[in-house]
Every structure is written in C-alpha cells, then in structure tokens.
Short mmCIF file of C-alpha atoms in Angstrom, two decimals:
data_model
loop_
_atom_site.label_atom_id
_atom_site.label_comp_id
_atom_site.label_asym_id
_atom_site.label_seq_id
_atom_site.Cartn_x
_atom_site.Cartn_y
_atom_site.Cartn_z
CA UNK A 295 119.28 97.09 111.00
CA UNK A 296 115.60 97.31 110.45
CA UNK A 297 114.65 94.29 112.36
CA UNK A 298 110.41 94.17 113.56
CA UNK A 299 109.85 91.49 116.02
CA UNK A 300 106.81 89.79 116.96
CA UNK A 301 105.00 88.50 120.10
CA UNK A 302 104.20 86.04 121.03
CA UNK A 303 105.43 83.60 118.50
CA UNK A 304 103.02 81.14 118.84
CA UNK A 305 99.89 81.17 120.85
CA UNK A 306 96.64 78.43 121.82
CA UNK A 307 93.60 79.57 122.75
CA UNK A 308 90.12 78.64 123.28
CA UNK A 309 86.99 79.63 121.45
CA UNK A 310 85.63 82.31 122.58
CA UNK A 311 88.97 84.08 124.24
CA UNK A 312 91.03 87.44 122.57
CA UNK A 313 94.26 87.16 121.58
CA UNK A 314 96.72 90.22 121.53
CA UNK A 315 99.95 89.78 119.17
CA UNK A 316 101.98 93.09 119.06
CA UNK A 317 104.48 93.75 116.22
CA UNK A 318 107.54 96.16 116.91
CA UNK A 319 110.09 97.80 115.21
CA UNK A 320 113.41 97.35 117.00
CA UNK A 321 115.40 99.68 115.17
CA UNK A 322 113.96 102.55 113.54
CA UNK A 323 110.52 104.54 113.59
CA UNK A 324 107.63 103.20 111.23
CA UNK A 325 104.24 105.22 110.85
CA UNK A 326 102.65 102.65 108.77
CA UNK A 327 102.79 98.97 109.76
CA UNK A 328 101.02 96.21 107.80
CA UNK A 329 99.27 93.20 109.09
CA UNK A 330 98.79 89.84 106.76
CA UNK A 331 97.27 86.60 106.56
CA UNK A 332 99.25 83.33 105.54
CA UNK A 333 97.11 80.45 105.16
CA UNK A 334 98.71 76.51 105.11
CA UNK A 335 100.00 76.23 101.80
CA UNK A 336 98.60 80.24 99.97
CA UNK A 337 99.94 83.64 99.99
CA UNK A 338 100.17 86.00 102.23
CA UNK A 339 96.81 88.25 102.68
CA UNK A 340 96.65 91.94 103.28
CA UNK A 341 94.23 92.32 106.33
CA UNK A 342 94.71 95.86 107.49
CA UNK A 343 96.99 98.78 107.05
CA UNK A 344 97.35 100.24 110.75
CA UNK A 345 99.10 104.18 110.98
CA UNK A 346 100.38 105.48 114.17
CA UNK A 347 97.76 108.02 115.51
CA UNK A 348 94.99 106.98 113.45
CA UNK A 349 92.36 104.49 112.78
CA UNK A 350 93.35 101.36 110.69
CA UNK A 351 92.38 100.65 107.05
CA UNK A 352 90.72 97.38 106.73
CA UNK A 353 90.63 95.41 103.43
CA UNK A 354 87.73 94.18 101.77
CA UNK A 355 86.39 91.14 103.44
CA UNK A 356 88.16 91.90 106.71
CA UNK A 357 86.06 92.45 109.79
CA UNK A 358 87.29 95.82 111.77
CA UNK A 359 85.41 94.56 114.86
CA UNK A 360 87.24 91.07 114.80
CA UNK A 361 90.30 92.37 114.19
CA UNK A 362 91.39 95.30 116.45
CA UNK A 363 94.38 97.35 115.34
CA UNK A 364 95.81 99.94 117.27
CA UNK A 365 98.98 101.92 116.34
CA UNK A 366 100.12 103.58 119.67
CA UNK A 367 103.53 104.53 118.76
CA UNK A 368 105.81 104.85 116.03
CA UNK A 369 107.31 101.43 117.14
CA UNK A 370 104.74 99.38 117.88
CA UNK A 371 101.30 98.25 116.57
CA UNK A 372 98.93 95.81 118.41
CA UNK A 373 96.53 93.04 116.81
CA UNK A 374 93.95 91.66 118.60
CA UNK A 375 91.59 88.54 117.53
CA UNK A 376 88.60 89.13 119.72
CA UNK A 377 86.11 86.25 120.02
CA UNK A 378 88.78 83.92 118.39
CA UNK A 379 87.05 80.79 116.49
CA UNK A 380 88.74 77.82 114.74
CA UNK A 381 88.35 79.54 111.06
CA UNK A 382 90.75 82.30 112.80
CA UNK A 383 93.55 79.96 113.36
CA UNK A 384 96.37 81.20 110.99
CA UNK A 385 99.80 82.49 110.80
CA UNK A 386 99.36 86.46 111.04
CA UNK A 387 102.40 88.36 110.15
CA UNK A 388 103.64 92.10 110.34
CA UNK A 389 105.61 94.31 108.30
CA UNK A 390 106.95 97.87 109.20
CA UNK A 391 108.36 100.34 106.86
CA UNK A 392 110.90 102.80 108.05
CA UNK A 393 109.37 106.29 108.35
CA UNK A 394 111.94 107.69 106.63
CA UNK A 395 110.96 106.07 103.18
CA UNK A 396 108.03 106.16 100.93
CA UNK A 397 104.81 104.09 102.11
CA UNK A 398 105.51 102.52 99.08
CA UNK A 399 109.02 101.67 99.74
CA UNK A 400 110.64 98.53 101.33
CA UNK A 401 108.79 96.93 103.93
CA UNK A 402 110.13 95.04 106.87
CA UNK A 403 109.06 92.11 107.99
CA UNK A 404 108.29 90.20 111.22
CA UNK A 405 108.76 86.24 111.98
CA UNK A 406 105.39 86.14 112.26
CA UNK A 407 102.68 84.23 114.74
CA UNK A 408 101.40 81.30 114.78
CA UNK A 409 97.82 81.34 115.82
CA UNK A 410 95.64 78.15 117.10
CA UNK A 411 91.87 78.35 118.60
CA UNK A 412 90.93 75.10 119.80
CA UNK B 174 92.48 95.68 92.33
CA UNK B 175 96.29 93.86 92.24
CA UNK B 176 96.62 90.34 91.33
CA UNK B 177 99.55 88.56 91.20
CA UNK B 178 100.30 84.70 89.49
CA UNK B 179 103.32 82.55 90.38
CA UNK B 180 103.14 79.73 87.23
CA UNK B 181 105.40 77.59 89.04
CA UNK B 182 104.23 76.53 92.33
CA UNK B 183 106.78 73.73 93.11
CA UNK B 184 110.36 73.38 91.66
CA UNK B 185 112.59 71.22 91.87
CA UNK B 186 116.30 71.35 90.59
CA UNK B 187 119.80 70.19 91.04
CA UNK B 188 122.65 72.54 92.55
CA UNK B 189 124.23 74.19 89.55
CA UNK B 190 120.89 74.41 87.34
CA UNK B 191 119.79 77.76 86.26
CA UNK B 192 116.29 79.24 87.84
CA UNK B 193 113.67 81.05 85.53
CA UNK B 194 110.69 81.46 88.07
CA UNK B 195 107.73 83.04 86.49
CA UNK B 196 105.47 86.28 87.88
CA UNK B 197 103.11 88.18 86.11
CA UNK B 198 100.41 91.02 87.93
CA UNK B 199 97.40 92.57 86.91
CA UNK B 200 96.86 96.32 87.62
CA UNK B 201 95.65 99.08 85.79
CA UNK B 202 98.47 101.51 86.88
CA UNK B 203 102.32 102.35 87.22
CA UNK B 204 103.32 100.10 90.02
CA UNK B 205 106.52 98.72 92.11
CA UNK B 206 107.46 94.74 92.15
CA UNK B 207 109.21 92.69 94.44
CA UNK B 208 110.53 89.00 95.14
CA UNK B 209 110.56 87.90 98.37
CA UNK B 210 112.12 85.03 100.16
CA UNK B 211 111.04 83.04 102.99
CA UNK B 212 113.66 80.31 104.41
CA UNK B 213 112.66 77.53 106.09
CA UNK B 214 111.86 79.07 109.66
CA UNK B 215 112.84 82.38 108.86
CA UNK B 216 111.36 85.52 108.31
CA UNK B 217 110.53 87.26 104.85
CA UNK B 218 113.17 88.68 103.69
CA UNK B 219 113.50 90.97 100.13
CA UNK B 220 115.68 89.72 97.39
CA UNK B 221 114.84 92.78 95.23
CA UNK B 222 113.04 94.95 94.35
CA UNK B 223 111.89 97.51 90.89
CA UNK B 224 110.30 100.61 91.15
CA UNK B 225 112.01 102.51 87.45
CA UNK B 226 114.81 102.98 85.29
CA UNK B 227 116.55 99.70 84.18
CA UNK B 228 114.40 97.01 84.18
CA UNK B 229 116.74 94.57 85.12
CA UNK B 230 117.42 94.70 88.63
CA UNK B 231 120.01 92.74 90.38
CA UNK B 232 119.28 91.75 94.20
CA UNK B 233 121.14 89.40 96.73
CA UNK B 234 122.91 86.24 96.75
CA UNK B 235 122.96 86.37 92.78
CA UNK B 236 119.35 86.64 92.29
CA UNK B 237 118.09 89.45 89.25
CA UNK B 238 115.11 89.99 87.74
CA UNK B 239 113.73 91.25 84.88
CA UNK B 240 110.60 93.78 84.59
CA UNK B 241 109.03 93.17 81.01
CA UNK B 242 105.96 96.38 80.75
CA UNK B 243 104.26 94.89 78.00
CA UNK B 244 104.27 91.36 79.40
CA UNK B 245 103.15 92.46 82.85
CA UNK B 246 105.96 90.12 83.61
CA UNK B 247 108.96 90.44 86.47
CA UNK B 248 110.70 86.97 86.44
CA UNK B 249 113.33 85.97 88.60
CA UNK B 250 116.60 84.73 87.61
CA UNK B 251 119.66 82.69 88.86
CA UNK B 252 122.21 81.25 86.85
CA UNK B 253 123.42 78.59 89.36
CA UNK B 254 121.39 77.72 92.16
CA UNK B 255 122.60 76.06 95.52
CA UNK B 256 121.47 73.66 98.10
CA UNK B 257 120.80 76.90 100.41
CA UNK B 258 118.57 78.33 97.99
CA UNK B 259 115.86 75.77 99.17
CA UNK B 260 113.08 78.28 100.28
CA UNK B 261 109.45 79.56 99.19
CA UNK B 262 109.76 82.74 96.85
CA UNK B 263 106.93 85.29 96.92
CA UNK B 264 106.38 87.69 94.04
CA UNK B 265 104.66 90.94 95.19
CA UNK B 266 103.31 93.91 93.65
CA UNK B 267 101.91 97.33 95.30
CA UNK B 268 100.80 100.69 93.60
CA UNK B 269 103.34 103.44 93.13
CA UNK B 270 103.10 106.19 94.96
CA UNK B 271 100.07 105.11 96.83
CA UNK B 272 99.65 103.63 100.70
CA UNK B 273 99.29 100.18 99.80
CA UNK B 274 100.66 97.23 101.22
CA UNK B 275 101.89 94.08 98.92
CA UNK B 276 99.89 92.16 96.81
CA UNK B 277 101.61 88.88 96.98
CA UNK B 278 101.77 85.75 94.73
CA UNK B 279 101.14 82.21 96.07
CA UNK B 280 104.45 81.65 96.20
CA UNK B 281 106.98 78.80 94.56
CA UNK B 282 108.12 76.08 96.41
CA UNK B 283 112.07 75.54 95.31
CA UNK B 284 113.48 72.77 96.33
CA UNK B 285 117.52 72.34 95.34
CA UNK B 286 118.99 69.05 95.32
CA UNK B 287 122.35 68.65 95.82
#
C-alpha cells in the first residue's frame, strides 16, 4: 500500500516550452502533496506544498508563476514548469501523505522525474 | 527556519562493519525526525521515523536510531551492514504539529563492500 506514482518519468524539452508532470496517489486519498527539488549530487528541496481545493504554498525563493501547482483531487496533483530554461533542468519529486494521518505524519514518496531543457 | 547536517557525506565500509551515520538539525521548536533511504533507482523510501516517547527508535532491515534533545542529534545505527545496504541515506526533519514538509540533509553516500 501507499504507493504515489509519477508521470512522466523522464521528459526533454526545449527552451521556452511547459512541461506538465502529475504526481498520484494510487492507493489512498492525500489532501496535502509535496513537491521537491533534487539537484546532481544535494538534497532534496522543498518547492511548494500543494492542498487539494486550494492554492499552493510556495517556499521562499520559489517562483509561483514558474511553477504552477494545482491540486484537483484528493489523488492527484499537477506541476507545471512554464517557460522551462536550462537552470530548470532537475529531478522534481512528489510526496503524498495519506489523509488519514497528521500533515506531519509519514509522507509517501514518488520515483520522481527527471527533467531536461535543452 | 529547519536545517539539517549529514557529517558524513561518503562512506565506505565492508559487509559486517557497524554504521554510525551522523545527523544533527537546527530548529527552535519540538519537531519530528526521519531517515530516509534512496536505492539505487528506487524511490525514497522511510527507514524510521521519531516523533516522542523513547528516543531510540528501531526501523527496517535492522536500522535504529537514536534521538539525543540536547545534542540536536538523531544518528543512525546498524550493527552489521550488507552489500544491499549500498544506497544514499537522507536525514529529515519537519515541525511537529505544523503543515510542513521535510527539511532534508544532503544525504550520505554508503557504499558496502563485500
């Protein structure tokens, strides 16, 4: 149980283009999904905190209008890289956590996508 | 704001040898901690976790760790490590009771040798 999936898995696009990468959670409902960063060889980064039904929380440094977040449903939350440069190539992961727990409770996460803007 | 420090950033030990690997945060307030680990190709996937009571905590495959309050310190633990312990290990930190997400650490690098 409490499997998220991602999609796609890897993408290339040009400058310039959007890129949409939707993370789900397979088995069980999740209000609040998380999206993060990984640069090559750092941590994982916090971006945005997205809740179904309302309007994502951005992090300091993040730029809302770069990174759209939406949070249709309770199993599914969409990220989308508009205007995609190089500097934006990056491995962007998910995590989910189960509606039935604490926001603060065990989060779930997603293989992740691999990003490239030629 | 959260901070988290990994001392070790790349280890390297032979099957058998006990693991200490080192995590300390930074944050002003009660908070929970976890260790992550990410296998080569695979996705994250929580070895433990602390949020109160004992401060030891036991997780999977043998791992514990140990929350230290004064030392801001959760390190993570193995007696014996194997070949499929190879992986990157995340430390990770978020604020009790609050809507964050994790705070992570910049990871350690284990390599097991058999």
């Amino acid at each position: 149980g409490a499997v998220v999936s991602q999609h796609p898995s890897r993408v290339i696009c040009k400058s310039g283009t959007s890129v949409k990468i939707e993370c789900r959670s397979l088995d069980f409902q999740a209000t609040t999904m998380f999206w993060y960063r990984q640069f090559p060889k750092k941590s994982l980064m916090l971006m945005a905190t997205s809740n179904e039904g309302s309007k994502a929380t951005y992090e300091q440094g993040v730029e809302k209008d770069k990174f759209l977040i939406n949070h249709a449903s309770l199993t599914l939350s969409t990220l989308t890289v508009t205007s995609a440069h190089p500097e934006d190539s990056s491995f962007y992961i998910c995590s989910a956590v189960p509606t039935t727990s604490a926001v603060t409770d065990t989060q779930y996460f997603g293989p992740g996508t691999r990003l490239t803007v030629l | 704001a959260q901070s988290v420090s990994q001392h070790n950033h790349h280890v390297i030990l032979s099957e058998a040898a006990s693991l200490e690997l080192g995590c300390n945060y930074s944050y002003g307030g009660t908070v929970n901690l976890f260790w992550y680990v990410q296998y080569p190709g695979q996705h994250l996937q929580l070895l433990l976790k602390y949020f109160s009571g004992d401060p030891l905590v036991k997780g999977i495959k043998g791992f514990e760790a140990e929350f230290i309050k004064s030392k801001f310190s959760f390190n993570l633990r193995k007696p014996s490590v194997q070949w499929s312990d190879t992986a990157e290990y995340f430390c990770a930190v978020n604020a009790r009771g609050g809507a964050d997400g994790l705070t992570f650490g910049k990871g350690t690098h284990l390599i097991i040798q058999p």
